[in-house]
């Protein structure tokens, strides 16, 4: 029986929640250990039935946040969230309405929240990451940040501007659902570059899902060429190693987008026996930088089983 689908509490760029109805039926039915190698917002791993789940992401702050959520009581977390919101005088429209903040829904709440948000952001960037408040501040900051995104500069400081929305009942429920799911799952989180991920102990009933940054698209996770052609080639080599070890994998990627083609991936597929499933999807809301909201992208799921 399929578990009810739950969405990540983080609006992670490239998140696969909307594609789950197409992706999940293509996954193997019997999975011992499921590895979400580039877990991001965890949308996929949260909704896959397996005996064990490993969430991996290179972002150490994300890794710390997830481990914090896994060990903490959701009711206590919510209390602390509202304390932080109150401390920095941030809006809660669901409680007081837009008029209370002299704002309206069309323009959003950025004007009201800007000063409090910048103070929160500054305090977070100077806070000790071993404190309880640090993780609550991190989550609240993401909620009130532009498009609820996550972005750090080269110095490791969170640097997104304030967003238009605030913490609402829908976000609260998403967070509760997320915490409950990871606490009931047999799962753990790791923070390892995929090149260093140990696959020697994996067995034939294990399954690796790979959702890397897309080489030919622009997003907060691959700005400043943080994912380049060498990374793409190394990842494809990694997939070959999995296949040679008879480990099942599925790769999410795009073959073409906005008139660009991923020539490296296209060439790699030419002489391979892997199956390519073309998914139906439009990126109408995934990236605020896109001017043409109606462009189509050739999103694919590549599998070796």
mmCIF file of N, CA and C in Angstrom, residues 130-252:
data_model
loop_
_atom_site.group_PDB
_atom_site.id
_atom_site.type_symbol
_atom_site.label_atom_id
_atom_site.label_comp_id
_atom_site.label_asym_id
_atom_site.label_seq_id
_atom_site.Cartn_x
_atom_site.Cartn_y
_atom_site.Cartn_z
ATOM 1 N N UNK A 130 26.074 25.208 17.127
ATOM 2 C CA UNK A 130 25.788 24.127 18.071
ATOM 3 C C UNK A 130 24.597 24.466 18.967
ATOM 4 N N UNK A 131 24.078 25.678 18.838
ATOM 5 C CA UNK A 131 22.976 26.083 19.717
ATOM 6 C C UNK A 131 21.624 25.628 19.174
ATOM 7 N N UNK A 132 20.684 25.442 20.089
ATOM 8 C CA UNK A 132 19.317 25.052 19.722
ATOM 9 C C UNK A 132 18.691 26.113 18.819
ATOM 10 N N UNK A 133 18.852 27.381 19.216
ATOM 11 C CA UNK A 133 18.247 28.487 18.468
ATOM 12 C C UNK A 133 18.744 28.562 17.028
ATOM 13 N N UNK A 134 19.980 28.119 16.792
ATOM 14 C CA UNK A 134 20.581 28.216 15.465
ATOM 15 C C UNK A 134 19.708 27.524 14.415
ATOM 16 N N UNK A 135 19.229 26.339 14.723
ATOM 17 C CA UNK A 135 18.463 25.568 13.747
ATOM 18 C C UNK A 135 17.050 26.115 13.577
ATOM 19 N N UNK A 136 16.476 26.609 14.670
ATOM 20 C CA UNK A 136 15.165 27.252 14.569
ATOM 21 C C UNK A 136 15.292 28.523 13.733
ATOM 22 N N UNK A 137 16.331 29.308 13.997
ATOM 23 C CA UNK A 137 16.578 30.536 13.216
ATOM 24 C C UNK A 137 16.763 30.204 11.739
ATOM 25 N N UNK A 138 17.493 29.120 11.468
ATOM 26 C CA UNK A 138 17.749 28.705 10.082
ATOM 27 C C UNK A 138 16.440 28.417 9.361
ATOM 28 N N UNK A 139 15.584 27.631 9.997
ATOM 29 C CA UNK A 139 14.318 27.287 9.354
ATOM 30 C C UNK A 139 13.446 28.529 9.154
ATOM 31 N N UNK A 140 13.305 29.356 10.179
ATOM 32 C CA UNK A 140 12.480 30.564 10.071
ATOM 33 C C UNK A 140 13.027 31.481 8.977
ATOM 34 N N UNK A 141 14.330 31.582 8.898
ATOM 35 C CA UNK A 141 14.953 32.427 7.876
ATOM 36 C C UNK A 141 14.623 31.924 6.470
ATOM 37 N N UNK A 142 14.638 30.616 6.289
ATOM 38 C CA UNK A 142 14.283 30.038 4.991
ATOM 39 C C UNK A 142 12.838 30.375 4.640
ATOM 40 N N UNK A 143 11.956 30.255 5.631
ATOM 41 C CA UNK A 143 10.534 30.538 5.415
ATOM 42 C C UNK A 143 10.310 31.980 4.955
ATOM 43 N N UNK A 144 11.051 32.908 5.543
ATOM 44 C CA UNK A 144 10.841 34.326 5.248
ATOM 45 C C UNK A 144 11.763 34.850 4.152
ATOM 46 N N UNK A 145 12.613 33.974 3.620
ATOM 47 C CA UNK A 145 13.538 34.375 2.548
ATOM 48 C C UNK A 145 12.829 34.403 1.196
ATOM 49 N N UNK A 146 13.457 35.015 0.240
ATOM 50 C CA UNK A 146 12.935 35.124 -1.111
ATOM 51 C C UNK A 146 12.634 33.744 -1.682
ATOM 52 N N UNK A 147 11.367 33.518 -2.045
ATOM 53 C CA UNK A 147 10.931 32.240 -2.626
ATOM 54 C C UNK A 147 11.197 31.039 -1.728
ATOM 55 N N UNK A 148 11.394 31.296 -0.421
ATOM 56 C CA UNK A 148 11.704 30.223 0.541
ATOM 57 C C UNK A 148 12.907 29.390 0.095
ATOM 58 N N UNK A 149 13.855 30.053 -0.556
ATOM 59 C CA UNK A 149 15.003 29.331 -1.085
ATOM 60 C C UNK A 149 16.145 29.266 -0.075
ATOM 61 N N UNK A 150 17.183 28.507 -0.410
ATOM 62 C CA UNK A 150 18.368 28.355 0.437
ATOM 63 C C UNK A 150 19.586 28.707 -0.407
ATOM 64 N N UNK A 151 20.342 29.699 0.034
ATOM 65 C CA UNK A 151 21.544 30.072 -0.721
ATOM 66 C C UNK A 151 22.583 30.666 0.215
ATOM 67 N N UNK A 152 23.806 30.202 0.082
ATOM 68 C CA UNK A 152 24.921 30.711 0.875
ATOM 69 C C UNK A 152 25.990 31.264 -0.067
ATOM 70 N N UNK A 153 26.666 32.331 0.364
ATOM 71 C CA UNK A 153 27.742 32.881 -0.459
ATOM 72 C C UNK A 153 29.042 32.119 -0.213
ATOM 73 N N UNK A 154 30.106 32.567 -0.860
ATOM 74 C CA UNK A 154 31.386 31.852 -0.772
ATOM 75 C C UNK A 154 31.964 31.847 0.642
ATOM 76 N N UNK A 155 31.519 32.785 1.486
ATOM 77 C CA UNK A 155 31.993 32.843 2.871
ATOM 78 C C UNK A 155 31.147 31.979 3.805
ATOM 79 N N UNK A 156 30.116 31.348 3.237
ATOM 80 C CA UNK A 156 29.263 30.491 4.038
ATOM 81 C C UNK A 156 28.123 31.214 4.716
ATOM 82 N N UNK A 157 27.889 32.463 4.319
ATOM 83 C CA UNK A 157 26.793 33.234 4.907
ATOM 84 C C UNK A 157 25.533 33.132 4.063
ATOM 85 N N UNK A 158 24.407 32.978 4.739
ATOM 86 C CA UNK A 158 23.108 32.980 4.056
ATOM 87 C C UNK A 158 22.902 34.385 3.492
ATOM 88 N N UNK A 159 22.560 34.496 2.201
ATOM 89 C CA UNK A 159 22.546 35.833 1.601
ATOM 90 C C UNK A 159 21.316 36.162 0.765
ATOM 91 N N UNK A 160 20.236 35.402 0.931
ATOM 92 C CA UNK A 160 19.024 35.729 0.183
ATOM 93 C C UNK A 160 18.303 36.927 0.810
ATOM 94 N N UNK A 161 17.662 37.762 -0.013
ATOM 95 C CA UNK A 161 16.870 38.870 0.531
ATOM 96 C C UNK A 161 15.544 38.368 1.098
ATOM 97 N N UNK A 162 14.800 39.266 1.699
ATOM 98 C CA UNK A 162 13.514 38.922 2.289
ATOM 99 C C UNK A 162 12.507 38.548 1.207
ATOM 100 N N UNK A 163 11.570 37.664 1.544
ATOM 101 C CA UNK A 163 10.531 37.256 0.604
ATOM 102 C C UNK A 163 9.210 37.944 0.875
ATOM 103 N N UNK A 164 8.190 37.523 0.131
ATOM 104 C CA UNK A 164 6.875 38.174 0.217
ATOM 105 C C UNK A 164 5.914 37.481 1.185
ATOM 106 N N UNK A 165 6.217 36.246 1.561
ATOM 107 C CA UNK A 165 5.273 35.464 2.358
ATOM 108 C C UNK A 165 5.813 35.201 3.766
ATOM 109 N N UNK A 166 5.001 34.537 4.587
ATOM 110 C CA UNK A 166 5.432 34.222 5.943
ATOM 111 C C UNK A 166 5.020 32.807 6.331
ATOM 112 N N UNK A 167 5.191 32.493 7.604
ATOM 113 C CA UNK A 167 4.888 31.159 8.111
ATOM 114 C C UNK A 167 3.381 31.007 8.254
ATOM 115 N N UNK A 168 2.807 30.060 7.508
ATOM 116 C CA UNK A 168 1.353 29.886 7.539
ATOM 117 C C UNK A 168 0.994 28.462 7.961
ATOM 118 N N UNK A 169 -0.298 28.199 8.038
ATOM 119 C CA UNK A 169 -0.760 26.891 8.516
ATOM 120 C C UNK A 169 -0.343 25.744 7.588
ATOM 121 N N UNK A 170 -0.270 26.042 6.286
ATOM 122 C CA UNK A 170 0.154 25.013 5.333
ATOM 123 C C UNK A 170 1.613 24.628 5.573
ATOM 124 N N UNK A 171 2.463 25.640 5.788
ATOM 125 C CA UNK A 171 3.873 25.373 6.069
ATOM 126 C C UNK A 171 4.041 24.636 7.388
ATOM 127 N N UNK A 172 3.232 25.015 8.360
ATOM 128 C CA UNK A 172 3.291 24.362 9.668
ATOM 129 C C UNK A 172 2.974 22.874 9.532
ATOM 130 N N UNK A 173 1.936 22.548 8.768
ATOM 131 C CA UNK A 173 1.552 21.151 8.592
ATOM 132 C C UNK A 173 2.605 20.374 7.813
ATOM 133 N N UNK A 174 3.203 21.011 6.812
ATOM 134 C CA UNK A 174 4.276 20.357 6.051
ATOM 135 C C UNK A 174 5.435 19.989 6.970
ATOM 136 N N UNK A 175 5.777 20.899 7.862
ATOM 137 C CA UNK A 175 6.885 20.653 8.781
ATOM 138 C C UNK A 175 6.550 19.505 9.729
ATOM 139 N N UNK A 176 5.331 19.495 10.266
ATOM 140 C CA UNK A 176 4.905 18.416 11.163
ATOM 141 C C UNK A 176 4.953 17.071 10.437
ATOM 142 N N UNK A 177 4.421 17.032 9.218
ATOM 143 C CA UNK A 177 4.412 15.792 8.429
ATOM 144 C C UNK A 177 5.835 15.299 8.160
ATOM 145 N N UNK A 178 6.721 16.239 7.850
ATOM 146 C CA UNK A 178 8.112 15.897 7.564
ATOM 147 C C UNK A 178 8.786 15.289 8.788
ATOM 148 N N UNK A 179 8.626 15.952 9.923
ATOM 149 C CA UNK A 179 9.250 15.468 11.157
ATOM 150 C C UNK A 179 8.724 14.087 11.527
ATOM 151 N N UNK A 180 7.423 13.899 11.403
ATOM 152 C CA UNK A 180 6.827 12.591 11.724
ATOM 153 C C UNK A 180 7.354 11.503 10.804
ATOM 154 N N UNK A 181 7.478 11.825 9.506
ATOM 155 C CA UNK A 181 7.928 10.820 8.544
ATOM 156 C C UNK A 181 9.372 10.398 8.800
ATOM 157 N N UNK A 182 10.279 11.362 8.997
ATOM 158 C CA UNK A 182 11.690 10.978 9.176
ATOM 159 C C UNK A 182 11.920 10.319 10.530
ATOM 160 N N UNK A 183 11.030 10.586 11.489
ATOM 161 C CA UNK A 183 11.176 9.947 12.799
ATOM 162 C C UNK A 183 10.623 8.520 12.802
ATOM 163 N N UNK A 184 9.688 8.245 11.919
ATOM 164 C CA UNK A 184 9.153 6.874 11.841
ATOM 165 C C UNK A 184 9.943 6.026 10.842
ATOM 166 N N UNK A 185 10.663 6.686 9.939
ATOM 167 C CA UNK A 185 11.498 5.961 8.970
ATOM 168 C C UNK A 185 12.747 5.401 9.651
ATOM 169 N N UNK A 186 13.232 4.308 9.124
ATOM 170 C CA UNK A 186 14.568 3.843 9.480
ATOM 171 C C UNK A 186 15.537 4.574 8.540
ATOM 172 N N UNK A 187 15.936 5.760 8.952
ATOM 173 C CA UNK A 187 16.740 6.586 8.042
ATOM 174 C C UNK A 187 17.856 7.295 8.788
ATOM 175 N N UNK A 188 18.854 7.698 8.031
ATOM 176 C CA UNK A 188 19.866 8.595 8.583
ATOM 177 C C UNK A 188 20.378 9.503 7.485
ATOM 178 N N UNK A 189 21.056 10.561 7.899
ATOM 179 C CA UNK A 189 21.524 11.594 6.980
ATOM 180 C C UNK A 189 23.046 11.572 6.906
ATOM 181 N N UNK A 190 23.553 11.793 5.714
ATOM 182 C CA UNK A 190 25.003 11.886 5.535
ATOM 183 C C UNK A 190 25.335 13.115 4.699
ATOM 184 N N UNK A 191 26.572 13.530 4.793
ATOM 185 C CA UNK A 191 27.025 14.737 4.079
ATOM 186 C C UNK A 191 28.340 14.400 3.393
ATOM 187 N N UNK A 192 28.235 13.786 2.216
ATOM 188 C CA UNK A 192 29.409 13.266 1.512
ATOM 189 C C UNK A 192 29.346 13.653 0.035
ATOM 190 N N UNK A 193 30.446 14.091 -0.513
ATOM 191 C CA UNK A 193 30.526 14.296 -1.953
ATOM 192 C C UNK A 193 30.267 12.955 -2.636
ATOM 193 N N UNK A 194 29.452 12.961 -3.684
ATOM 194 C CA UNK A 194 29.066 11.689 -4.304
ATOM 195 C C UNK A 194 30.269 10.865 -4.723
ATOM 196 N N UNK A 195 31.362 11.536 -5.079
ATOM 197 C CA UNK A 195 32.571 10.813 -5.500
ATOM 198 C C UNK A 195 33.165 9.979 -4.369
ATOM 199 N N UNK A 196 32.865 10.389 -3.129
ATOM 200 C CA UNK A 196 33.402 9.688 -1.961
ATOM 201 C C UNK A 196 32.388 8.778 -1.295
ATOM 202 N N UNK A 197 31.209 8.678 -1.894
ATOM 203 C CA UNK A 197 30.170 7.826 -1.294
ATOM 204 C C UNK A 197 30.548 6.364 -1.494
ATOM 205 N N UNK A 198 30.591 5.628 -0.406
ATOM 206 C CA UNK A 198 31.022 4.230 -0.451
ATOM 207 C C UNK A 198 29.915 3.325 -0.988
ATOM 208 N N UNK A 199 30.141 2.740 -2.147
ATOM 209 C CA UNK A 199 29.137 1.855 -2.740
ATOM 210 C C UNK A 199 29.525 0.379 -2.610
ATOM 211 N N UNK A 200 30.660 0.117 -1.970
ATOM 212 C CA UNK A 200 31.156 -1.257 -1.893
ATOM 213 C C UNK A 200 30.248 -2.176 -1.076
ATOM 214 N N UNK A 201 29.547 -1.583 -0.118
ATOM 215 C CA UNK A 201 28.681 -2.403 0.743
ATOM 216 C C UNK A 201 27.245 -2.507 0.223
ATOM 217 N N UNK A 202 26.966 -1.870 -0.904
ATOM 218 C CA UNK A 202 25.614 -1.941 -1.459
ATOM 219 C C UNK A 202 25.376 -3.304 -2.102
ATOM 220 N N UNK A 203 24.104 -3.741 -2.068
ATOM 221 C CA UNK A 203 23.748 -5.045 -2.603
ATOM 222 C C UNK A 203 22.687 -4.918 -3.688
ATOM 223 N N UNK A 204 22.363 -6.019 -4.331
ATOM 224 C CA UNK A 204 21.508 -5.971 -5.515
ATOM 225 C C UNK A 204 20.091 -5.466 -5.227
ATOM 226 N N UNK A 205 19.611 -5.592 -3.994
ATOM 227 C CA UNK A 205 18.271 -5.096 -3.658
ATOM 228 C C UNK A 205 18.272 -3.664 -3.129
ATOM 229 N N UNK A 206 19.439 -3.032 -3.148
ATOM 230 C CA UNK A 206 19.513 -1.622 -2.798
ATOM 231 C C UNK A 206 19.252 -0.788 -4.049
ATOM 232 N N UNK A 207 18.993 0.479 -3.854
ATOM 233 C CA UNK A 207 18.609 1.333 -4.983
ATOM 234 C C UNK A 207 19.097 2.760 -4.740
ATOM 235 N N UNK A 208 19.770 3.310 -5.742
ATOM 236 C CA UNK A 208 20.324 4.659 -5.625
ATOM 237 C C UNK A 208 19.573 5.610 -6.555
ATOM 238 N N UNK A 209 18.998 6.651 -5.982
ATOM 239 C CA UNK A 209 18.344 7.692 -6.777
ATOM 240 C C UNK A 209 19.253 8.907 -6.822
ATOM 241 N N UNK A 210 19.464 9.418 -8.033
ATOM 242 C CA UNK A 210 20.410 10.514 -8.239
ATOM 243 C C UNK A 210 19.697 11.689 -8.895
ATOM 244 N N UNK A 211 19.632 12.796 -8.190
ATOM 245 C CA UNK A 211 19.003 14.010 -8.704
ATOM 246 C C UNK A 211 19.992 15.169 -8.556
ATOM 247 N N UNK A 212 20.999 15.226 -9.426
ATOM 248 C CA UNK A 212 22.069 16.223 -9.281
ATOM 249 C C UNK A 212 21.623 17.599 -9.762
ATOM 250 N N UNK A 213 22.432 18.618 -9.514
ATOM 251 C CA UNK A 213 22.186 19.907 -10.181
ATOM 252 C C UNK A 213 22.202 19.683 -11.688
ATOM 253 N N UNK A 214 21.327 20.369 -12.395
ATOM 254 C CA UNK A 214 21.254 20.189 -13.839
ATOM 255 C C UNK A 214 22.239 21.133 -14.526
ATOM 256 N N UNK A 215 23.105 20.538 -15.323
ATOM 257 C CA UNK A 215 24.200 21.287 -15.933
ATOM 258 C C UNK A 215 23.722 22.452 -16.790
ATOM 259 N N UNK A 216 22.608 22.290 -17.483
ATOM 260 C CA UNK A 216 22.192 23.310 -18.457
ATOM 261 C C UNK A 216 21.067 24.207 -17.956
ATOM 262 N N UNK A 217 20.765 24.146 -16.675
ATOM 263 C CA UNK A 217 19.748 25.049 -16.133
ATOM 264 C C UNK A 217 20.375 25.955 -15.083
ATOM 265 N N UNK A 218 19.721 27.058 -14.810
ATOM 266 C CA UNK A 218 20.227 28.019 -13.832
ATOM 267 C C UNK A 218 19.399 27.914 -12.566
ATOM 268 N N UNK A 219 20.049 27.697 -11.450
ATOM 269 C CA UNK A 219 19.354 27.614 -10.166
ATOM 270 C C UNK A 219 20.314 28.024 -9.064
ATOM 271 N N UNK A 220 19.773 28.243 -7.872
ATOM 272 C CA UNK A 220 20.615 28.706 -6.764
ATOM 273 C C UNK A 220 21.708 27.702 -6.431
ATOM 274 N N UNK A 221 21.486 26.389 -6.715
ATOM 275 C CA UNK A 221 22.492 25.412 -6.339
ATOM 276 C C UNK A 221 23.614 25.274 -7.359
ATOM 277 N N UNK A 222 23.451 25.838 -8.564
ATOM 278 C CA UNK A 222 24.566 25.748 -9.499
ATOM 279 C C UNK A 222 24.967 27.100 -10.067
ATOM 280 N N UNK A 223 24.736 28.155 -9.272
ATOM 281 C CA UNK A 223 25.247 29.466 -9.645
ATOM 282 C C UNK A 223 26.764 29.464 -9.499
ATOM 283 N N UNK A 224 27.415 30.396 -10.187
ATOM 284 C CA UNK A 224 28.873 30.534 -10.120
ATOM 285 C C UNK A 224 29.594 29.233 -10.486
ATOM 286 N N UNK A 225 28.971 28.467 -11.401
ATOM 287 C CA UNK A 225 29.587 27.237 -11.920
ATOM 288 C C UNK A 225 29.947 26.246 -10.819
ATOM 289 N N UNK A 226 29.136 26.176 -9.779
ATOM 290 C CA UNK A 226 29.431 25.226 -8.705
ATOM 291 C C UNK A 226 29.153 23.790 -9.145
ATOM 292 N N UNK A 227 28.424 23.614 -10.248
ATOM 293 C CA UNK A 227 28.298 22.291 -10.878
ATOM 294 C C UNK A 227 28.728 22.459 -12.328
ATOM 295 N N UNK A 228 29.806 21.814 -12.705
ATOM 296 C CA UNK A 228 30.362 22.044 -14.037
ATOM 297 C C UNK A 228 30.476 20.744 -14.833
ATOM 298 N N UNK A 229 31.083 20.831 -16.001
ATOM 299 C CA UNK A 229 31.187 19.671 -16.889
ATOM 300 C C UNK A 229 31.992 18.531 -16.270
ATOM 301 N N UNK A 230 33.010 18.863 -15.496
ATOM 302 C CA UNK A 230 33.798 17.818 -14.839
ATOM 303 C C UNK A 230 32.965 17.061 -13.815
ATOM 304 N N UNK A 231 32.124 17.796 -13.085
ATOM 305 C CA UNK A 231 31.217 17.145 -12.126
ATOM 306 C C UNK A 231 30.261 16.209 -12.859
ATOM 307 N N UNK A 232 29.745 16.700 -13.991
ATOM 308 C CA UNK A 232 28.805 15.889 -14.773
ATOM 309 C C UNK A 232 29.471 14.589 -15.242
ATOM 310 N N UNK A 233 30.687 14.688 -15.734
ATOM 311 C CA UNK A 233 31.417 13.504 -16.216
ATOM 312 C C UNK A 233 31.747 12.558 -15.065
ATOM 313 N N UNK A 234 32.133 13.130 -13.923
ATOM 314 C CA UNK A 234 32.430 12.290 -12.753
ATOM 315 C C UNK A 234 31.184 11.542 -12.287
ATOM 316 N N UNK A 235 30.037 12.226 -12.369
ATOM 317 C CA UNK A 235 28.790 11.577 -11.953
ATOM 318 C C UNK A 235 28.451 10.416 -12.882
ATOM 319 N N UNK A 236 28.634 10.606 -14.173
ATOM 320 C CA UNK A 236 28.349 9.530 -15.126
ATOM 321 C C UNK A 236 29.291 8.349 -14.913
ATOM 322 N N UNK A 237 30.536 8.636 -14.549
ATOM 323 C CA UNK A 237 31.475 7.559 -14.205
ATOM 324 C C UNK A 237 31.003 6.812 -12.956
ATOM 325 N N UNK A 238 30.467 7.570 -12.001
ATOM 326 C CA UNK A 238 29.939 6.979 -10.783
ATOM 327 C C UNK A 238 28.777 6.022 -11.098
ATOM 328 N N UNK A 239 27.923 6.424 -12.044
ATOM 329 C CA UNK A 239 26.802 5.568 -12.448
ATOM 330 C C UNK A 239 27.302 4.289 -13.098
ATOM 331 N N UNK A 240 28.371 4.397 -13.870
ATOM 332 C CA UNK A 240 28.959 3.207 -14.497
ATOM 333 C C UNK A 240 29.451 2.225 -13.427
ATOM 334 N N UNK A 241 30.025 2.767 -12.370
ATOM 335 C CA UNK A 241 30.510 1.910 -11.282
ATOM 336 C C UNK A 241 29.352 1.187 -10.606
ATOM 337 N N UNK A 242 28.250 1.931 -10.395
ATOM 338 C CA UNK A 242 27.062 1.300 -9.817
ATOM 339 C C UNK A 242 26.572 0.170 -10.707
ATOM 340 N N UNK A 243 26.511 0.435 -11.990
ATOM 341 C CA UNK A 243 26.011 -0.563 -12.928
ATOM 342 C C UNK A 243 26.928 -1.783 -12.975
ATOM 343 N N UNK A 244 28.227 -1.549 -12.962
ATOM 344 C CA UNK A 244 29.184 -2.656 -12.987
ATOM 345 C C UNK A 244 29.086 -3.519 -11.738
ATOM 346 N N UNK A 245 28.599 -2.923 -10.665
ATOM 347 C CA UNK A 245 28.440 -3.659 -9.409
ATOM 348 C C UNK A 245 27.025 -4.240 -9.276
ATOM 349 N N UNK A 246 26.234 -4.105 -10.363
ATOM 350 C CA UNK A 246 24.852 -4.599 -10.402
ATOM 351 C C UNK A 246 23.948 -3.934 -9.367
ATOM 352 N N UNK A 247 24.211 -2.648 -9.132
ATOM 353 C CA UNK A 247 23.376 -1.852 -8.233
ATOM 354 C C UNK A 247 22.402 -1.040 -9.079
ATOM 355 N N UNK A 248 21.136 -1.135 -8.751
ATOM 356 C CA UNK A 248 20.117 -0.411 -9.507
ATOM 357 C C UNK A 248 20.194 1.089 -9.207
ATOM 358 N N UNK A 249 19.991 1.874 -10.256
ATOM 359 C CA UNK A 249 19.970 3.322 -10.058
ATOM 360 C C UNK A 249 18.942 3.977 -10.967
ATOM 361 N N UNK A 250 18.549 5.187 -10.593
ATOM 362 C CA UNK A 250 17.700 6.035 -11.435
ATOM 363 C C UNK A 250 18.280 7.444 -11.383
ATOM 364 N N UNK A 251 18.480 8.023 -12.548
ATOM 365 C CA UNK A 251 19.028 9.376 -12.653
ATOM 366 C C UNK A 251 17.976 10.334 -13.188
ATOM 367 N N UNK A 252 17.719 11.396 -12.446
ATOM 368 C CA UNK A 252 16.876 12.478 -12.951
ATOM 369 C C UNK A 252 17.772 13.522 -13.600
#
